[in-house]
Coordinates of C-alpha atoms and ligand atoms in Angstrom, one line a residue:
M695 CA 29.3 -26.5 1.0
S696 CA 31.3 -25.4 4.1
G697 CA 30.5 -28.3 6.0
K698 CA 28.3 -26.4 8.6
E699 CA 25.3 -26.3 6.5
Q700 CA 23.7 -29.6 7.6
E701 CA 24.2 -28.8 11.4
Y702 CA 22.2 -25.5 11.0
I703 CA 19.7 -27.4 9.0
K704 CA 19.4 -30.0 11.5
E705 CA 18.5 -27.3 14.0
V706 CA 15.9 -26.0 11.7
F707 CA 14.5 -29.3 11.6
K708 CA 14.6 -30.0 15.4
S709 CA 12.8 -26.9 15.6
N710 CA 10.1 -28.3 13.7
Y711 CA 9.6 -24.5 12.0
I712 CA 10.9 -24.9 8.5
A713 CA 8.6 -22.1 7.1
P714 CA 7.5 -19.5 6.6
L715 CA 10.9 -17.7 7.8
G716 CA 12.0 -18.3 11.1
K717 CA 15.2 -17.5 13.1
H718 CA 17.7 -18.8 10.5
V719 CA 16.4 -16.4 8.1
N720 CA 17.0 -13.6 10.8
K721 CA 20.1 -14.7 11.3
F722 CA 21.3 -14.5 7.7
E723 CA 20.1 -11.4 7.2
N724 CA 21.9 -10.4 10.3
S725 CA 25.3 -11.8 9.1
I726 CA 24.7 -10.1 5.6
K727 CA 24.4 -6.5 7.5
D728 CA 27.6 -7.5 9.8
Y729 CA 29.5 -8.3 6.9
T730 CA 28.6 -5.6 4.4
G731 CA 27.5 -2.7 6.9
A732 CA 24.1 -2.5 5.2
K733 CA 21.7 -1.3 7.8
N734 CA 18.6 -3.2 6.4
A735 CA 18.5 -6.6 4.7
L736 CA 15.6 -8.5 3.5
A737 CA 16.0 -12.5 2.6
L738 CA 14.3 -13.3 -0.6
S739 CA 13.8 -16.2 -3.0
S740 CA 16.4 -14.9 -5.6
G741 CA 18.4 -11.9 -6.7
T742 CA 16.0 -11.1 -9.5
S743 CA 13.0 -10.6 -6.9
G744 CA 15.3 -8.4 -5.0
L745 CA 15.5 -6.3 -8.6
H746 CA 11.9 -6.4 -9.0
L747 CA 11.1 -5.6 -5.6
A748 CA 13.4 -2.6 -5.7
L749 CA 11.6 -1.2 -8.7
R750 CA 8.3 -1.5 -7.3
V751 CA 9.4 0.3 -3.9
L752 CA 10.6 3.1 -5.7
G753 CA 7.3 3.3 -7.5
I754 CA 8.8 2.6 -11.1
T755 CA 5.6 2.1 -13.4
Q756 CA 4.6 2.2 -16.9
G757 CA 6.5 4.3 -19.1
D758 CA 9.0 5.4 -16.5
V759 CA 12.6 5.8 -17.7
V760 CA 15.2 3.2 -16.0
L761 CA 19.1 3.6 -17.1
A762 CA 20.9 0.3 -16.9
S763 CA 24.2 -1.4 -17.8
S764 CA 24.0 -2.9 -21.1
F765 CA 26.6 -5.5 -20.3
T766 CA 25.1 -7.7 -17.8
F767 CA 23.0 -10.6 -17.4
M768 CA 18.9 -10.5 -18.4
A769 CA 18.2 -10.9 -15.0
S770 CA 19.5 -7.4 -14.1
V771 CA 16.9 -5.9 -16.6
S772 CA 14.2 -8.4 -17.0
P773 CA 12.3 -6.6 -13.9
I774 CA 12.1 -3.4 -15.9
L775 CA 9.9 -5.2 -18.4
Y776 CA 7.8 -6.8 -15.4
E777 CA 6.8 -3.2 -14.6
K778 CA 6.2 -2.0 -18.3
A779 CA 9.0 0.6 -17.8
T780 CA 11.4 1.7 -20.4
P781 CA 14.9 0.8 -20.3
I782 CA 17.7 2.6 -21.6
F783 CA 21.2 0.6 -22.0
I784 CA 24.1 2.3 -21.2
D785 CA 28.0 0.6 -22.5
C786 CA 30.7 0.3 -20.3
D787 CA 34.2 1.7 -20.5
E788 CA 37.7 0.4 -19.9
S789 CA 36.7 -1.0 -16.4
W790 CA 34.1 -3.1 -18.2
N791 CA 31.6 -1.5 -16.0
L792 CA 29.2 1.5 -16.8
S793 CA 31.0 4.4 -18.4
P794 CA 30.2 7.6 -16.1
E795 CA 30.5 9.5 -19.5
L796 CA 28.0 7.6 -21.3
L797 CA 25.6 7.6 -18.1
E798 CA 25.9 11.6 -18.5
K799 CA 25.0 11.3 -22.3
A800 CA 22.1 8.7 -21.4
I801 CA 20.5 11.5 -19.0
K802 CA 20.9 13.8 -21.7
I803 CA 18.8 11.7 -24.6
A804 CA 16.1 10.3 -22.3
P805 CA 12.6 11.1 -23.4
K806 CA 11.6 11.8 -19.8
K807 CA 14.0 12.3 -16.5
P808 CA 15.3 9.0 -15.5
K809 CA 14.0 7.6 -12.1
A810 CA 16.3 5.2 -11.5
L811 CA 19.4 3.4 -12.5
I812 CA 20.4 -0.4 -12.3
L813 CA 24.3 -0.6 -12.1
T814 CA 25.7 -4.1 -12.1
H815 CA 29.3 -4.9 -10.9
L816 CA 30.1 -7.2 -13.4
Y817 CA 31.9 -10.7 -12.6
G818 CA 32.2 -9.1 -8.9
Q819 CA 34.6 -6.3 -9.7
A820 CA 33.5 -2.7 -8.7
S821 CA 32.4 0.1 -10.7
K822 CA 33.4 3.9 -10.8
M823 CA 31.4 4.6 -7.7
K824 CA 32.6 7.9 -7.1
E825 CA 31.7 9.4 -10.4
I826 CA 28.6 7.2 -10.7
C827 CA 27.2 8.2 -7.1
Q828 CA 27.6 11.8 -8.0
I829 CA 25.7 11.8 -11.2
C830 CA 22.9 9.7 -9.7
N831 CA 22.8 12.3 -6.8
E832 CA 23.0 15.5 -8.9
N833 CA 20.2 14.4 -11.3
D834 CA 18.2 12.7 -8.6
I835 CA 18.2 9.1 -9.9
A836 CA 17.8 6.3 -7.4
L837 CA 20.8 4.3 -7.7
I838 CA 20.0 0.6 -7.6
E839 CA 23.4 -1.6 -7.1
D840 CA 23.1 -5.2 -8.8
A841 CA 25.7 -6.8 -6.9
A842 CA 24.3 -10.2 -7.6
E843 CA 28.0 -11.7 -8.7
A844 CA 29.9 -9.0 -6.2
L845 CA 29.2 -10.1 -2.8
G846 CA 32.6 -9.5 -1.0
G847 CA 33.5 -6.9 -3.3
F848 CA 34.6 -3.5 -1.9
Y849 CA 35.2 0.0 -3.2
D850 CA 37.1 2.5 -1.0
N851 CA 36.8 -0.3 1.9
K852 CA 32.7 0.1 1.4
A853 CA 30.9 -3.0 0.4
L854 CA 29.9 -3.1 -3.0
G855 CA 25.8 -3.1 -3.0
T856 CA 25.6 -0.5 -0.2
F857 CA 26.2 2.5 -2.0
G858 CA 22.8 3.1 -3.8
R859 CA 19.3 3.6 -2.2
L860 CA 19.0 -0.3 -2.8
G861 CA 21.4 -3.2 -3.7
I862 CA 20.8 -7.2 -4.1
Y863 CA 23.1 -9.9 -3.7
S864 CA 22.4 -13.6 -5.3
F865 CA 22.9 -16.9 -3.9
N866 CA 22.0 -18.7 -6.9
G867 CA 23.8 -22.0 -7.2
N868 CA 26.6 -20.6 -9.2
K869 CA 27.5 -17.7 -7.0
I870 CA 30.3 -17.0 -4.6
I871 CA 28.3 -18.5 -1.6
T872 CA 25.2 -20.3 -2.3
T873 CA 21.7 -21.4 -0.7
S874 CA 21.1 -23.2 -3.8
G875 CA 18.6 -20.5 -4.9
G876 CA 18.2 -17.0 -3.0
G877 CA 18.7 -13.5 -2.6
M878 CA 19.0 -10.4 -0.5
L879 CA 17.8 -6.7 -0.7
V880 CA 19.8 -4.1 1.1
G881 CA 19.3 -0.6 1.6
D882 CA 17.3 2.4 3.1
E883 CA 15.0 1.4 5.9
K884 CA 12.1 2.6 4.5
L885 CA 12.3 0.8 1.2
V886 CA 13.3 -2.2 2.6
E887 CA 10.5 -2.4 5.0
K888 CA 8.2 -1.7 2.1
A889 CA 9.6 -4.3 0.0
R890 CA 9.2 -6.8 2.9
F891 CA 5.7 -6.0 3.0
Y892 CA 5.3 -6.6 -0.8
S893 CA 7.4 -10.0 -0.5
T894 CA 4.7 -11.5 1.6
Q895 CA 1.7 -10.8 -0.6
A896 CA 1.1 -7.1 0.7
R897 CA -0.8 -8.2 3.8
E898 CA -2.2 -5.5 6.1
P899 CA -1.6 -5.8 9.8
F900 CA -5.0 -7.5 10.4
L901 CA -5.8 -10.8 11.8
H902 CA -8.1 -11.6 8.8
Y903 CA -6.2 -11.3 5.4
E904 CA -6.9 -7.8 4.0
H905 CA -4.9 -6.2 0.9
N906 CA -5.0 -2.7 -0.1
E907 CA -2.1 -3.8 -2.7
Y908 CA -0.9 -6.8 -4.4
G909 CA 2.3 -8.1 -3.4
Y910 CA 4.3 -11.7 -4.1
N911 CA 5.4 -14.5 -2.6
Y912 CA 9.4 -13.8 -2.5
R913 CA 10.9 -14.9 0.8
L914 CA 13.3 -17.4 1.8
S915 CA 12.7 -20.6 3.8
N916 CA 14.1 -20.9 7.1
I917 CA 16.0 -24.0 5.8
L918 CA 17.6 -22.2 3.0
G919 CA 18.5 -19.4 5.6
A920 CA 20.5 -21.9 7.8
V921 CA 22.4 -22.6 4.7
G922 CA 22.7 -19.0 4.1
V923 CA 24.2 -18.5 7.8
A924 CA 26.8 -21.4 7.2
Q925 CA 27.8 -20.1 4.0
M926 CA 28.4 -16.3 5.2
E927 CA 31.0 -17.9 7.6
V928 CA 33.3 -18.9 4.6
L929 CA 32.5 -16.0 2.3
E930 CA 35.8 -14.2 3.0
Q931 CA 37.7 -17.7 2.5
R932 CA 35.9 -18.1 -0.8
V933 CA 37.1 -14.8 -2.1
L934 CA 40.6 -15.3 -1.5
A935 CA 40.1 -18.6 -3.3
K936 CA 38.5 -17.0 -6.3
R937 CA 41.5 -14.3 -6.0
A938 CA 44.1 -17.1 -6.0
V939 CA 42.4 -18.6 -8.9
F940 CA 42.4 -15.4 -11.0
E941 CA 46.1 -14.8 -9.9
I942 CA 47.5 -18.2 -11.2
Y943 CA 45.5 -17.5 -14.9
E944 CA 46.9 -14.0 -14.7
R945 CA 50.6 -15.6 -14.1
E946 CA 50.4 -18.0 -16.9
L947 CA 48.2 -16.6 -19.3
S948 CA 48.7 -12.6 -19.4
D949 CA 50.7 -12.7 -22.7
V950 CA 47.7 -14.2 -24.5
I951 CA 44.5 -12.9 -22.6
E952 CA 43.7 -9.3 -21.3
F953 CA 42.1 -10.0 -18.0
M954 CA 39.1 -7.8 -16.5
P955 CA 40.7 -5.2 -14.8
E956 CA 40.3 -4.1 -11.3
L957 CA 40.0 -0.4 -10.0
E958 CA 42.8 1.1 -7.9
N959 CA 40.7 1.6 -4.7
S960 CA 38.7 -1.6 -4.8
R961 CA 39.1 -5.3 -4.2
G962 CA 36.7 -7.6 -6.4
N963 CA 35.7 -11.0 -5.6
R964 CA 37.0 -12.2 -9.1
W965 CA 33.8 -14.5 -8.8
L966 CA 34.7 -15.5 -12.7
T967 CA 38.1 -15.1 -14.1
T968 CA 37.4 -13.4 -17.4
G969 CA 39.2 -11.8 -20.2
V970 CA 39.7 -11.0 -23.9
F971 CA 41.9 -12.7 -26.7
K972 CA 43.7 -10.5 -29.2
D973 CA 41.8 -11.8 -32.1
K974 CA 37.9 -12.6 -32.6
G975 CA 37.0 -16.2 -32.6
T976 CA 39.7 -17.5 -30.4
H977 CA 37.4 -17.8 -27.4
L978 CA 35.0 -19.9 -29.4
R979 CA 37.9 -22.3 -30.3
V980 CA 39.1 -22.2 -26.8
I981 CA 35.8 -23.1 -25.4
D982 CA 35.3 -25.8 -27.7
A983 CA 38.8 -27.3 -27.1
L984 CA 37.9 -27.4 -23.3
A985 CA 34.4 -28.7 -23.8
K986 CA 36.1 -31.7 -25.7
Q987 CA 38.1 -32.3 -22.3
N988 CA 34.8 -32.1 -20.4
I989 CA 35.8 -28.6 -18.9
E990 CA 33.0 -25.7 -18.6
S991 CA 33.7 -21.9 -20.1
R992 CA 31.5 -19.6 -21.6
P993 CA 31.4 -16.5 -23.9
L994 CA 30.9 -13.1 -21.9
W995 CA 27.6 -12.1 -21.2
K996 CA 26.0 -10.9 -24.5
P997 CA 25.0 -7.1 -24.0
M998 CA 21.5 -6.4 -23.4
H999 CA 21.2 -3.8 -26.4
L1000 CA 22.0 -6.9 -28.7
Q1001 CA 19.1 -8.9 -27.3
P1002 CA 16.2 -9.4 -29.5
V1003 CA 13.8 -8.9 -26.8
F1004 CA 15.3 -5.3 -26.6
N1005 CA 14.9 -4.5 -30.0
G1006 CA 14.0 -0.8 -30.6
A1007 CA 15.3 0.1 -27.2
L1008 CA 17.1 3.1 -26.5
S1009 CA 20.7 2.8 -25.7
V1010 CA 24.0 4.9 -25.5
I1011 CA 26.7 2.6 -26.9
D1012 CA 30.4 3.2 -27.9
G1013 CA 30.9 -0.2 -29.2
T1014 CA 33.2 -1.2 -25.8
S1015 CA 30.7 -4.2 -24.8
E1016 CA 30.3 -5.4 -28.3
N1017 CA 34.2 -5.7 -28.7
L1018 CA 34.3 -7.6 -25.1
F1019 CA 31.6 -9.8 -26.1
E1020 CA 33.2 -10.8 -29.5
R1021 CA 36.5 -11.9 -28.1
G1022 CA 36.1 -12.7 -24.1
I1023 CA 36.1 -16.0 -22.4
C1024 CA 34.9 -16.8 -18.6
L1025 CA 37.5 -19.5 -17.5
A1026 CA 36.3 -22.1 -15.1
S1027 CA 37.1 -20.2 -11.3
G1028 CA 35.5 -22.6 -8.9
S1029 CA 37.0 -21.7 -5.4
C1030 CA 37.5 -25.8 -5.3
L1031 CA 39.5 -25.8 -8.7
D1032 CA 42.5 -27.7 -7.7
K1033 CA 45.8 -26.8 -9.3
N1034 CA 46.4 -29.7 -11.5
T1035 CA 42.9 -28.9 -13.2
Q1036 CA 43.9 -25.5 -13.7
Q1037 CA 47.3 -26.2 -15.0
K1038 CA 45.3 -28.5 -17.7
I1039 CA 43.3 -25.8 -18.8
I1040 CA 46.0 -23.4 -19.0
Q1041 CA 47.9 -25.7 -21.4
I1042 CA 44.3 -25.9 -23.4
V1043 CA 44.5 -22.3 -23.8
K1044 CA 48.0 -22.0 -24.5
D1045 CA 47.6 -25.0 -27.6
N1046 CA 44.6 -23.2 -28.7
I1047 CA 45.3 -19.8 -29.5
Ligands
PLP963 C1 24.3 -9.8 -12.6 C2 23.2 -10.7 -12.2 N1 22.1 -10.1 -11.8 C3 21.0 -11.0 -11.4 C4 21.2 -12.0 -11.1 C5 19.9 -12.8 -10.6 O1 20.1 -13.6 -9.6 P1 19.1 -14.7 -9.3 O2 19.5 -15.8 -10.0 O3 19.5 -15.1 -7.8 O4 17.8 -14.5 -9.6 C6 22.3 -12.9 -11.6 C7 22.6 -14.3 -11.5 O5 21.7 -15.2 -11.5 C8 23.5 -12.2 -12.3 O6 24.5 -12.6 -12.6

């Protein structure tokens, strides 16, 4: 926490207006617009609900084809299943993010014209936006950016999450800033306004409760909006702290770990410091040694095309994400990680190669 959260929460309680919505939710939406340059923003109860609404407002429905990064977290793609659409998973390239080359292949092998692409900016690092946006434009595919992990990241000085027709951020407890749980959808005015409508049970503008369509209860409470406003004030500090954590790991461990790269014309937020060891299995030995000292670390995300829930799904894969998954580690990367603890982690890694 930044220290300001309780002050803003107090204002909410003083107003006796804790929900639904309220002034602090509006302020939170405005602060996201100011920081990212997004024209429209909708505060939600999670990033996952943002992705679900994105598919809904784009009219994705049963049998529609949705392309998606394979190397990501389940939440990026489970909304495809909510809408009974058909995913096609696409591998990453040396950037660890979606391969534009394989994206073109996926469009060719799709059983019908794909309607959307859910693109994840993994671990807060930018994808190849120039190439990916061009391919989406040429093929009339709606780009949805999953920037859940990437708030504070930029490509060509433009905020990640603001390139596509829609983008989402997450404020889950483990993210670069948090409201304990929450999300934000940004993008085209019409689409965001339609999502606002669906996020509050698709209520038609009548005094009585009238519904031509069904919606969801996906909005954020005013209390959590207050937390979000305070968190946005320290976002840039958090990015710099995360990047400083990464730089120390990189300085000390680059001969034993190959770290996730950063595209030249981008600034990622280094949400997690991640990298791969030379040999398969080293990561598990290191994770175990760290756990014995009560220090958490994790393997990289298991790609979606390997998940049992997606057995039989189409994918365009060249082995890159599988190789990363078999050798990769997420190191402790908290923005308040102290230097002594970080040195201890570095030593444990070195001792277990
Ligand atoms: C890549 C990715 N997409 C989506 C989500 C979903 O966000 P939330 O937990 O706010 O629903 C997360 C994080 O949880 C994530 O890491």
